[in-house]
Amino acid sequence: MKNKIQKYNNQTPYFILHKNKLLHNLVKLQELEKKANIHILHTLKSFNEPSITPMIAQNLSGMSIASPNELQMAQEAKAKYIHLYAPAFEKEQLKKMIKQVDSISFNSLSQWNAFKALHGSKGLRINPKLQLNIPSHCNPNLKSSRLGVDGLEFLASFRQNKEKFNDLEGLHFHALFQGSAKELIILLEHITTQFKEVLPKLKWLNLGGGHNFTTIDYEIDTLVKYLVNFQKLYPNLKLYFEPGESVTKGCGEFVATVLDIVNIEGKKLVILDTSIETHLLDVAIVKLKLKVKNTQDEVTPYGYQLTGNSCLQGDIMGDYYFTQPLHLGDKIVFEDMMAYSMVKMTKFNGMQKAKFYLA
Ligand SMILES: Cc1ncc(COP(=O)(O)O)c(C=O)c1O
């Protein structure tokens, strides 16, 4: 019964996913897999609605997971290949999980040393410390980042004691955020230059997430050409990618209702039947301004501040210019909300989690 999709009844707040749009993205990703001879794994932490994940599993090469709960979700969705990565593992939990996944990346040399004897296809996550234009809260390239081993530190350790890495089968780089083909090529160039001596002994390379594969302007042909040549140089390497956001990009909205409109200090404040803490947590963390339907950048006479129904003063989604005046009971549609929103819902303030509908 867990996978049953609720019948649409327009009762807000809700998330709504358009099946045709998701299939469109999945076909695009499948074509990329075929043309470039790569393997695309859906990153479950971005979107894990159990009524939809089997469709994703059916269409892509596999899933990327981080915990026992996600392992269960990937298995229930019938993922064909499962890659496991987390910043750190607890030994007993890891011993159980490693038997059930196809490959794993460790995050540090200490975790590698502790667990390298376990049976499995094991890799190491590297922080390439690339200088890219990425907001700092989601930039894994930061010098101070805990995510991944410093590339030079790994190389020094590798050169000092190659035997210690006899069982190393892969390297893992999650270094981009909403990245272009150009940025991915910068990453691949960096890898081929810096890890020349390591690549020939490996079986796989995981190029992480953060790829805008499904946006209209992504330079697919440039990437395919590069990857085909890359594989001529390294036929030993299977290439894995683990996008999250781009799998469900543009596939669905979040809808809330106007409960009240109050005039405060000359500003019209709209109170919605939602809150950042309960349904839109990613907004608070990533501090993105959401796209709202029927609004525009240019000033209109219908400026409103959209706010939530929790007791937190900071429960504010932002100032928007609507194309028409708002009234009580109007629906406010937040666009492109599938990734990293539903997965983070809470019941703060006693609010209900938002419903999920399939259109
Ligand atoms: C290790 C790893 N892989 C993949 C992803 C998915 O990234 P995105 O949703 O930006 O494609 C993330 C997201 O944080 C991640 O941490």
mmCIF file of C-alpha atoms and ligand atoms in Angstrom:
data_model
loop_
_atom_site.group_PDB
_atom_site.id
_atom_site.type_symbol
_atom_site.label_atom_id
_atom_site.label_comp_id
_atom_site.label_asym_id
_atom_site.label_seq_id
_atom_site.Cartn_x
_atom_site.Cartn_y
_atom_site.Cartn_z
ATOM 1 C CA MET A 1 0.000 0.000 0.000
ATOM 2 C CA LYS A 2 3.032 2.210 0.540
ATOM 3 C CA ASN A 3 3.386 2.792 -3.188
ATOM 4 C CA LYS A 4 -0.208 3.842 -3.741
ATOM 5 C CA ILE A 5 -0.521 7.245 -5.400
ATOM 6 C CA GLN A 6 -3.120 9.532 -3.801
ATOM 7 C CA LYS A 7 -6.119 10.605 -5.829
ATOM 8 C CA TYR A 8 -5.809 14.248 -6.855
ATOM 9 C CA ASN A 9 -8.256 16.471 -4.968
ATOM 10 C CA ASN A 10 -6.589 19.864 -5.185
ATOM 11 C CA GLN A 11 -6.224 20.050 -1.386
ATOM 12 C CA THR A 12 -3.085 22.047 -0.623
ATOM 13 C CA PRO A 13 -0.272 21.924 0.189
ATOM 14 C CA TYR A 14 0.839 19.348 -2.357
ATOM 15 C CA PHE A 15 3.608 18.334 -4.718
ATOM 16 C CA ILE A 16 2.543 17.317 -8.200
ATOM 17 C CA LEU A 17 4.746 15.402 -10.605
ATOM 18 C CA HIS A 18 4.049 15.288 -14.342
ATOM 19 C CA LYS A 19 4.755 11.764 -15.512
ATOM 20 C CA ASN A 20 5.284 12.755 -19.152
ATOM 21 C CA LYS A 21 7.947 15.282 -18.139
ATOM 22 C CA LEU A 22 9.769 12.740 -15.982
ATOM 23 C CA LEU A 23 9.699 10.201 -18.827
ATOM 24 C CA HIS A 24 11.047 12.879 -21.155
ATOM 25 C CA ASN A 25 14.035 13.415 -18.812
ATOM 26 C CA LEU A 26 14.577 9.674 -18.429
ATOM 27 C CA VAL A 27 14.608 9.163 -22.202
ATOM 28 C CA LYS A 28 17.129 12.003 -22.547
ATOM 29 C CA LEU A 29 19.361 10.411 -19.905
ATOM 30 C CA GLN A 30 19.001 6.967 -21.500
ATOM 31 C CA GLU A 31 20.063 8.386 -24.865
ATOM 32 C CA LEU A 32 23.100 9.956 -23.225
ATOM 33 C CA GLU A 33 23.963 6.615 -21.599
ATOM 34 C CA LYS A 34 23.845 4.895 -24.970
ATOM 35 C CA LYS A 35 25.631 7.533 -27.040
ATOM 36 C CA ALA A 36 28.460 8.037 -24.545
ATOM 37 C CA ASN A 37 28.615 4.469 -23.205
ATOM 38 C CA ILE A 38 28.152 5.653 -19.614
ATOM 39 C CA HIS A 39 26.061 4.540 -16.635
ATOM 40 C CA ILE A 40 23.674 6.954 -14.973
ATOM 41 C CA LEU A 41 22.663 6.266 -11.364
ATOM 42 C CA HIS A 42 19.794 8.226 -9.838
ATOM 43 C CA THR A 43 20.843 9.811 -6.527
ATOM 44 C CA LEU A 44 18.072 8.796 -4.136
ATOM 45 C CA LYS A 45 18.708 11.554 -1.619
ATOM 46 C CA SER A 46 17.334 14.074 -4.145
ATOM 47 C CA PHE A 47 14.009 12.300 -4.735
ATOM 48 C CA ASN A 48 12.753 9.035 -3.234
ATOM 49 C CA GLU A 49 8.969 8.944 -3.641
ATOM 50 C CA PRO A 50 8.315 5.160 -3.553
ATOM 51 C CA SER A 51 5.489 5.256 -6.108
ATOM 52 C CA ILE A 52 7.859 6.748 -8.697
ATOM 53 C CA THR A 53 11.305 5.282 -7.980
ATOM 54 C CA PRO A 54 10.510 1.961 -9.762
ATOM 55 C CA MET A 55 9.942 3.966 -12.971
ATOM 56 C CA ILE A 56 13.317 5.645 -12.525
ATOM 57 C CA ALA A 57 14.996 2.322 -11.735
ATOM 58 C CA GLN A 58 13.511 0.748 -14.843
ATOM 59 C CA ASN A 59 14.867 3.479 -17.104
ATOM 60 C CA LEU A 60 18.329 4.196 -15.695
ATOM 61 C CA SER A 61 21.388 2.040 -14.973
ATOM 62 C CA GLY A 62 20.986 2.148 -11.208
ATOM 63 C CA MET A 63 20.882 4.216 -8.043
ATOM 64 C CA SER A 64 23.327 5.944 -5.769
ATOM 65 C CA ILE A 65 22.652 5.657 -2.046
ATOM 66 C CA ALA A 66 24.064 6.728 1.308
ATOM 67 C CA SER A 67 22.413 4.710 4.093
ATOM 68 C CA PRO A 68 20.612 1.463 5.027
ATOM 69 C CA ASN A 69 17.238 3.191 4.505
ATOM 70 C CA GLU A 70 18.201 4.252 1.013
ATOM 71 C CA LEU A 71 19.519 0.761 0.335
ATOM 72 C CA GLN A 72 16.087 -0.632 1.150
ATOM 73 C CA MET A 73 14.425 1.986 -1.072
ATOM 74 C CA ALA A 74 16.752 1.172 -3.984
ATOM 75 C CA GLN A 75 16.107 -2.553 -3.549
ATOM 76 C CA GLU A 76 12.337 -2.039 -3.373
ATOM 77 C CA ALA A 77 12.513 0.045 -6.554
ATOM 78 C CA LYS A 78 14.503 -2.803 -8.171
ATOM 79 C CA ALA A 79 17.579 -0.729 -8.997
ATOM 80 C CA LYS A 80 19.801 -2.747 -11.347
ATOM 81 C CA TYR A 81 23.074 -1.397 -9.886
ATOM 82 C CA ILE A 82 23.658 0.248 -6.508
ATOM 83 C CA HIS A 83 26.564 2.499 -5.554
ATOM 84 C CA LEU A 84 27.108 3.401 -1.905
ATOM 85 C CA TYR A 85 28.871 6.468 -0.563
ATOM 86 C CA ALA A 86 28.718 8.326 2.750
ATOM 87 C CA PRO A 87 31.146 10.673 4.508
ATOM 88 C CA ALA A 88 31.736 7.932 7.118
ATOM 89 C CA PHE A 89 30.541 4.385 7.833
ATOM 90 C CA GLU A 90 29.974 2.541 11.089
ATOM 91 C CA LYS A 91 31.659 -0.854 10.858
ATOM 92 C CA GLU A 92 28.789 -3.255 11.629
ATOM 93 C CA GLN A 93 26.319 -1.373 9.439
ATOM 94 C CA LEU A 94 28.839 -1.233 6.609
ATOM 95 C CA LYS A 95 29.573 -4.969 6.802
ATOM 96 C CA LYS A 96 25.884 -5.660 6.149
ATOM 97 C CA MET A 97 25.485 -3.052 3.409
ATOM 98 C CA ILE A 98 28.626 -3.795 1.415
ATOM 99 C CA LYS A 99 27.357 -7.306 0.610
ATOM 100 C CA GLN A 100 24.252 -5.825 -0.966
ATOM 101 C CA VAL A 101 25.739 -3.100 -3.170
ATOM 102 C CA ASP A 102 27.740 -3.241 -6.411
ATOM 103 C CA SER A 103 30.341 -0.640 -5.531
ATOM 104 C CA ILE A 104 31.287 1.704 -2.732
ATOM 105 C CA SER A 105 33.338 4.869 -2.284
ATOM 106 C CA PHE A 106 35.110 5.717 0.949
ATOM 107 C CA ASN A 107 35.521 9.343 1.901
ATOM 108 C CA SER A 108 38.889 9.406 3.679
ATOM 109 C CA LEU A 109 42.167 7.551 3.910
ATOM 110 C CA SER A 110 41.322 6.523 7.475
ATOM 111 C CA GLN A 111 38.061 4.916 6.315
ATOM 112 C CA TRP A 112 39.988 3.260 3.460
ATOM 113 C CA ASN A 113 42.534 1.842 5.897
ATOM 114 C CA ALA A 114 39.811 0.656 8.263
ATOM 115 C CA PHE A 115 37.652 -1.070 5.637
ATOM 116 C CA LYS A 116 39.855 -1.893 2.648
ATOM 117 C CA ALA A 117 39.883 -5.579 3.613
ATOM 118 C CA LEU A 118 36.105 -5.904 3.211
ATOM 119 C CA HIS A 119 35.029 -7.724 0.090
ATOM 120 C CA GLY A 120 33.553 -5.485 -2.651
ATOM 121 C CA SER A 121 34.330 -3.097 -5.503
ATOM 122 C CA LYS A 122 35.906 -0.287 -3.513
ATOM 123 C CA GLY A 123 36.847 3.256 -4.436
ATOM 124 C CA LEU A 124 37.904 6.489 -2.851
ATOM 125 C CA ARG A 125 36.282 9.897 -3.100
ATOM 126 C CA ILE A 126 38.725 12.630 -4.044
ATOM 127 C CA ASN A 127 38.292 16.365 -3.576
ATOM 128 C CA PRO A 128 39.799 17.845 -6.765
ATOM 129 C CA LYS A 129 39.622 21.364 -5.281
ATOM 130 C CA LEU A 130 38.675 22.863 -8.627
ATOM 131 C CA GLN A 131 38.031 26.574 -8.753
ATOM 132 C CA LEU A 132 34.507 26.736 -10.109
ATOM 133 C CA ASN A 133 31.781 29.304 -9.673
ATOM 134 C CA ILE A 134 29.627 27.375 -7.162
ATOM 135 C CA PRO A 135 27.774 28.777 -4.092
ATOM 136 C CA SER A 136 29.873 27.817 -1.058
ATOM 137 C CA HIS A 137 27.162 25.862 0.856
ATOM 138 C CA CYS A 138 27.060 23.282 -1.971
ATOM 139 C CA ASN A 139 30.632 23.525 -3.234
ATOM 140 C CA PRO A 140 32.475 20.286 -2.434
ATOM 141 C CA ASN A 141 35.693 21.749 -3.900
ATOM 142 C CA LEU A 142 36.358 23.965 -0.911
ATOM 143 C CA LYS A 143 39.868 23.508 0.479
ATOM 144 C CA SER A 144 38.316 23.025 3.915
ATOM 145 C CA SER A 145 35.672 20.526 2.732
ATOM 146 C CA ARG A 146 35.367 17.224 4.634
ATOM 147 C CA LEU A 147 34.018 15.571 1.477
ATOM 148 C CA GLY A 148 36.740 13.521 -0.141
ATOM 149 C CA VAL A 149 40.494 13.047 0.216
ATOM 150 C CA ASP A 150 42.775 15.814 -1.018
ATOM 151 C CA GLY A 151 44.055 14.623 -4.414
ATOM 152 C CA LEU A 152 47.707 15.320 -3.634
ATOM 153 C CA GLU A 153 47.473 13.632 -0.232
ATOM 154 C CA PHE A 154 46.059 10.517 -1.900
ATOM 155 C CA LEU A 155 48.808 10.522 -4.550
ATOM 156 C CA ALA A 156 51.521 10.853 -1.911
ATOM 157 C CA SER A 157 50.069 7.937 0.011
ATOM 158 C CA PHE A 158 49.697 5.892 -3.205
ATOM 159 C CA ARG A 159 53.307 6.505 -4.226
ATOM 160 C CA GLN A 160 54.579 5.678 -0.760
ATOM 161 C CA ASN A 161 52.780 2.348 -0.477
ATOM 162 C CA LYS A 162 51.134 1.046 -3.673
ATOM 163 C CA GLU A 163 50.264 -2.261 -2.011
ATOM 164 C CA LYS A 164 47.882 -0.484 0.324
ATOM 165 C CA PHE A 165 45.790 0.349 -2.743
ATOM 166 C CA ASN A 166 45.921 -3.072 -4.430
ATOM 167 C CA ASP A 167 42.177 -3.405 -3.966
ATOM 168 C CA LEU A 168 41.328 0.090 -5.145
ATOM 169 C CA GLU A 169 38.982 -0.260 -8.127
ATOM 170 C CA GLY A 170 37.624 3.239 -8.536
ATOM 171 C CA LEU A 171 37.875 6.957 -7.913
ATOM 172 C CA HIS A 172 34.856 9.127 -7.163
ATOM 173 C CA PHE A 173 34.615 12.865 -7.858
ATOM 174 C CA HIS A 174 31.468 14.799 -6.922
ATOM 175 C CA ALA A 175 32.694 18.283 -7.739
ATOM 176 C CA LEU A 176 30.041 20.104 -9.761
ATOM 177 C CA PHE A 177 26.768 21.897 -9.050
ATOM 178 C CA GLN A 178 24.272 22.440 -11.873
ATOM 179 C CA GLY A 179 27.346 22.010 -14.067
ATOM 180 C CA SER A 180 27.779 22.396 -17.834
ATOM 181 C CA ALA A 181 29.579 20.035 -20.235
ATOM 182 C CA LYS A 182 32.450 22.529 -20.202
ATOM 183 C CA GLU A 183 32.827 22.193 -16.426
ATOM 184 C CA LEU A 184 32.627 18.412 -16.622
ATOM 185 C CA ILE A 185 35.409 18.442 -19.220
ATOM 186 C CA ILE A 186 37.493 20.654 -16.889
ATOM 187 C CA LEU A 187 37.022 17.986 -14.200
ATOM 188 C CA LEU A 188 37.960 15.143 -16.582
ATOM 189 C CA GLU A 189 41.057 17.016 -17.800
ATOM 190 C CA HIS A 190 42.074 17.525 -14.179
ATOM 191 C CA ILE A 191 41.616 13.820 -13.451
ATOM 192 C CA THR A 192 43.620 12.654 -16.470
ATOM 193 C CA THR A 193 46.445 15.056 -15.684
ATOM 194 C CA GLN A 194 46.645 14.546 -11.922
ATOM 195 C CA PHE A 195 45.888 10.809 -11.666
ATOM 196 C CA LYS A 196 47.725 9.544 -14.778
ATOM 197 C CA GLU A 197 49.567 6.842 -12.869
ATOM 198 C CA VAL A 198 46.454 5.568 -11.073
ATOM 199 C CA LEU A 199 43.814 5.472 -13.830
ATOM 200 C CA PRO A 200 45.198 2.459 -15.784
ATOM 201 C CA LYS A 201 44.840 0.189 -12.733
ATOM 202 C CA LEU A 202 41.230 1.129 -11.984
ATOM 203 C CA LYS A 203 37.941 -0.387 -13.150
ATOM 204 C CA TRP A 204 35.633 2.574 -12.713
ATOM 205 C CA LEU A 205 35.390 6.292 -12.397
ATOM 206 C CA ASN A 206 32.376 7.902 -10.710
ATOM 207 C CA LEU A 207 31.894 11.508 -11.790
ATOM 208 C CA GLY A 208 29.304 12.327 -9.135
ATOM 209 C CA GLY A 209 26.246 14.519 -9.543
ATOM 210 C CA GLY A 210 25.779 18.206 -10.241
ATOM 211 C CA HIS A 211 25.292 17.854 -14.012
ATOM 212 C CA ASN A 212 22.610 19.836 -15.850
ATOM 213 C CA PHE A 213 22.115 16.921 -18.265
ATOM 214 C CA THR A 214 18.389 17.540 -18.801
ATOM 215 C CA THR A 215 18.328 21.300 -19.304
ATOM 216 C CA ILE A 216 17.697 22.477 -22.855
ATOM 217 C CA ASP A 217 21.065 24.223 -23.296
ATOM 218 C CA TYR A 218 23.286 21.356 -22.051
ATOM 219 C CA GLU A 219 25.968 20.684 -24.672
ATOM 220 C CA ILE A 220 25.276 16.942 -25.018
ATOM 221 C CA ASP A 221 27.160 16.500 -28.323
ATOM 222 C CA THR A 222 30.314 18.161 -26.971
ATOM 223 C CA LEU A 223 30.222 15.874 -23.945
ATOM 224 C CA VAL A 224 29.549 12.700 -25.936
ATOM 225 C CA LYS A 225 32.477 13.465 -28.255
ATOM 226 C CA TYR A 226 34.781 14.019 -25.292
ATOM 227 C CA LEU A 227 33.656 10.891 -23.449
ATOM 228 C CA VAL A 228 34.010 8.665 -26.519
ATOM 229 C CA ASN A 229 37.627 9.829 -26.912
ATOM 230 C CA PHE A 230 38.245 9.497 -23.189
ATOM 231 C CA GLN A 231 37.184 5.861 -23.307
ATOM 232 C CA LYS A 232 39.601 5.181 -26.167
ATOM 233 C CA LEU A 233 42.385 6.279 -23.806
ATOM 234 C CA TYR A 234 40.987 4.374 -20.824
ATOM 235 C CA PRO A 235 39.015 1.335 -22.043
ATOM 236 C CA ASN A 236 39.493 -0.185 -18.571
ATOM 237 C CA LEU A 237 37.242 2.427 -16.956
ATOM 238 C CA LYS A 238 33.474 2.141 -16.641
ATOM 239 C CA LEU A 239 32.065 5.628 -16.271
ATOM 240 C CA TYR A 240 29.355 6.292 -13.694
ATOM 241 C CA PHE A 241 27.430 9.494 -13.072
ATOM 242 C CA GLU A 242 25.053 10.040 -10.173
ATOM 243 C CA PRO A 243 22.829 13.028 -10.893
ATOM 244 C CA GLY A 244 19.964 13.885 -8.574
ATOM 245 C CA GLU A 245 18.495 17.235 -9.517
ATOM 246 C CA SER A 246 18.650 16.701 -13.284
ATOM 247 C CA VAL A 247 16.591 13.470 -13.106
ATOM 248 C CA THR A 248 13.467 15.323 -11.939
ATOM 249 C CA LYS A 249 14.380 18.767 -13.335
ATOM 250 C CA GLY A 250 11.283 20.687 -14.459
ATOM 251 C CA CYS A 251 8.989 17.734 -13.682
ATOM 252 C CA GLY A 252 6.754 19.077 -10.949
ATOM 253 C CA GLU A 253 5.467 21.842 -8.739
ATOM 254 C CA PHE A 254 4.606 22.589 -5.142
ATOM 255 C CA VAL A 255 1.189 24.216 -4.630
ATOM 256 C CA ALA A 256 -0.028 26.179 -1.599
ATOM 257 C CA THR A 257 -3.084 28.346 -0.835
ATOM 258 C CA VAL A 258 -3.323 31.995 0.268
ATOM 259 C CA LEU A 259 -4.797 31.964 3.806
ATOM 260 C CA ASP A 260 -4.452 35.643 4.617
ATOM 261 C CA ILE A 261 -3.109 38.906 3.224
ATOM 262 C CA VAL A 262 -1.956 41.470 5.786
ATOM 263 C CA ASN A 263 -0.687 45.020 5.310
ATOM 264 C CA ILE A 264 2.435 45.581 7.397
ATOM 265 C CA GLU A 265 4.454 48.799 7.132
ATOM 266 C CA GLY A 266 3.054 49.443 3.665
ATOM 267 C CA LYS A 267 3.883 45.943 2.398
ATOM 268 C CA LYS A 268 1.397 43.236 1.471
ATOM 269 C CA LEU A 269 2.327 40.009 3.250
ATOM 270 C CA VAL A 270 0.705 36.782 2.093
ATOM 271 C CA ILE A 271 0.405 33.927 4.593
ATOM 272 C CA LEU A 272 0.313 30.545 2.887
ATOM 273 C CA ASP A 273 -0.793 27.124 4.185
ATOM 274 C CA THR A 274 2.808 25.930 4.181
ATOM 275 C CA SER A 275 6.132 26.828 5.765
ATOM 276 C CA ILE A 276 9.773 26.685 4.830
ATOM 277 C CA GLU A 277 10.555 24.452 7.818
ATOM 278 C CA THR A 278 7.928 21.851 6.903
ATOM 279 C CA HIS A 279 7.767 21.678 3.116
ATOM 280 C CA LEU A 280 10.501 23.846 1.618
ATOM 281 C CA LEU A 281 13.547 23.164 3.780
ATOM 282 C CA ASP A 282 15.905 23.316 0.822
ATOM 283 C CA VAL A 283 14.988 27.012 0.464
ATOM 284 C CA ALA A 284 16.311 27.683 3.941
ATOM 285 C CA ILE A 285 19.522 25.749 3.355
ATOM 286 C CA VAL A 286 20.340 26.685 -0.229
ATOM 287 C CA LYS A 287 18.794 30.175 0.048
ATOM 288 C CA LEU A 288 17.478 30.042 -3.488
ATOM 289 C CA LYS A 289 14.713 32.317 -4.652
ATOM 290 C CA LEU A 290 11.959 30.027 -5.858
ATOM 291 C CA LYS A 291 10.299 30.376 -9.231
ATOM 292 C CA VAL A 292 6.631 31.234 -8.735
ATOM 293 C CA LYS A 293 4.046 30.968 -11.512
ATOM 294 C CA ASN A 294 2.404 34.207 -12.710
ATOM 295 C CA THR A 295 5.216 36.410 -11.389
ATOM 296 C CA GLN A 296 7.823 38.466 -13.219
ATOM 297 C CA ASP A 297 11.130 40.207 -12.464
ATOM 298 C CA GLU A 298 9.844 43.640 -13.498
ATOM 299 C CA VAL A 299 7.856 45.673 -10.969
ATOM 300 C CA THR A 300 4.052 45.354 -11.208
ATOM 301 C CA PRO A 301 1.347 46.945 -8.992
ATOM 302 C CA TYR A 302 0.898 43.507 -7.405
ATOM 303 C CA GLY A 303 3.967 43.102 -5.222
ATOM 304 C CA TYR A 304 3.616 40.635 -2.324
ATOM 305 C CA GLN A 305 5.894 38.996 0.189
ATOM 306 C CA LEU A 306 5.164 35.265 0.350
ATOM 307 C CA THR A 307 5.439 33.918 3.884
ATOM 308 C CA GLY A 308 4.674 30.712 5.760
ATOM 309 C CA ASN A 309 2.274 29.699 8.518
ATOM 310 C CA SER A 310 4.845 28.734 11.170
ATOM 311 C CA CYS A 311 5.806 30.711 14.235
ATOM 312 C CA LEU A 312 9.265 31.558 12.896
ATOM 313 C CA GLN A 313 9.736 35.191 11.903
ATOM 314 C CA GLY A 314 12.152 34.067 9.187
ATOM 315 C CA ASP A 315 9.539 31.897 7.476
ATOM 316 C CA ILE A 316 9.660 34.076 4.359
ATOM 317 C CA MET A 317 9.857 32.755 0.790
ATOM 318 C CA GLY A 318 10.594 36.155 -0.741
ATOM 319 C CA ASP A 319 9.163 39.201 -2.509
ATOM 320 C CA TYR A 320 7.406 38.608 -5.804
ATOM 321 C CA TYR A 321 5.667 40.724 -8.433
ATOM 322 C CA PHE A 322 2.521 38.979 -9.631
ATOM 323 C CA THR A 323 0.827 39.695 -12.936
ATOM 324 C CA GLN A 324 -2.572 39.996 -11.198
ATOM 325 C CA PRO A 325 -3.795 40.845 -7.673
ATOM 326 C CA LEU A 326 -3.944 37.958 -5.181
ATOM 327 C CA HIS A 327 -7.072 37.008 -3.236
ATOM 328 C CA LEU A 328 -7.776 34.704 -0.291
ATOM 329 C CA GLY A 329 -8.013 31.112 -1.485
ATOM 330 C CA ASP A 330 -5.762 31.644 -4.544
ATOM 331 C CA LYS A 331 -3.319 28.867 -5.350
ATOM 332 C CA ILE A 332 0.382 29.765 -5.429
ATOM 333 C CA VAL A 333 2.453 27.481 -7.658
ATOM 334 C CA PHE A 334 6.169 27.062 -6.932
ATOM 335 C CA GLU A 335 7.830 25.671 -10.051
ATOM 336 C CA ASP A 336 10.450 22.930 -10.464
ATOM 337 C CA MET A 337 10.208 21.621 -6.912
ATOM 338 C CA MET A 338 10.767 17.867 -7.151
ATOM 339 C CA ALA A 339 14.420 17.590 -6.101
ATOM 340 C CA TYR A 340 15.502 18.032 -2.474
ATOM 341 C CA SER A 341 12.100 19.348 -1.231
ATOM 342 C CA MET A 342 9.846 16.325 -0.733
ATOM 343 C CA VAL A 343 12.726 14.357 0.774
ATOM 344 C CA LYS A 344 13.238 16.981 3.481
ATOM 345 C CA MET A 345 9.657 17.425 4.746
ATOM 346 C CA THR A 346 9.058 17.706 8.491
ATOM 347 C CA LYS A 347 6.024 18.048 10.774
ATOM 348 C CA PHE A 348 7.327 21.145 12.543
ATOM 349 C CA ASN A 349 4.605 23.197 14.211
ATOM 350 C CA GLY A 350 2.282 20.186 13.919
ATOM 351 C CA MET A 351 1.779 20.797 10.216
ATOM 352 C CA GLN A 352 0.940 17.894 7.957
ATOM 353 C CA LYS A 353 3.428 16.767 5.359
ATOM 354 C CA ALA A 354 2.380 17.892 1.874
ATOM 355 C CA LYS A 355 0.506 15.406 -0.315
ATOM 356 C CA PHE A 356 1.963 13.930 -3.465
ATOM 357 C CA TYR A 357 0.035 13.657 -6.711
ATOM 358 C CA LEU A 358 0.936 12.273 -10.110
ATOM 359 C CA ALA A 359 -0.432 14.084 -13.164
HETATM 360 C C1 LIG B 1 28.039 12.354 -3.539
HETATM 361 C C2 LIG B 1 26.904 12.962 -4.268
HETATM 362 N N1 LIG B 1 26.569 12.452 -5.470
HETATM 363 C C3 LIG B 1 25.527 12.953 -6.176
HETATM 364 C C4 LIG B 1 24.768 14.012 -5.702
HETATM 365 C C5 LIG B 1 23.637 14.550 -6.530
HETATM 366 O O1 LIG B 1 23.906 15.865 -6.915
HETATM 367 P P1 LIG B 1 22.902 16.690 -7.830
HETATM 368 O O2 LIG B 1 21.552 16.568 -7.268
HETATM 369 O O3 LIG B 1 23.437 18.093 -7.764
HETATM 370 O O4 LIG B 1 23.005 16.121 -9.207
HETATM 371 C C6 LIG B 1 25.088 14.561 -4.449
HETATM 372 C C7 LIG B 1 24.311 15.688 -3.910
HETATM 373 O O5 LIG B 1 24.589 16.279 -2.921
HETATM 374 C C8 LIG B 1 26.183 14.028 -3.720
HETATM 375 O O6 LIG B 1 26.535 14.530 -2.526
#
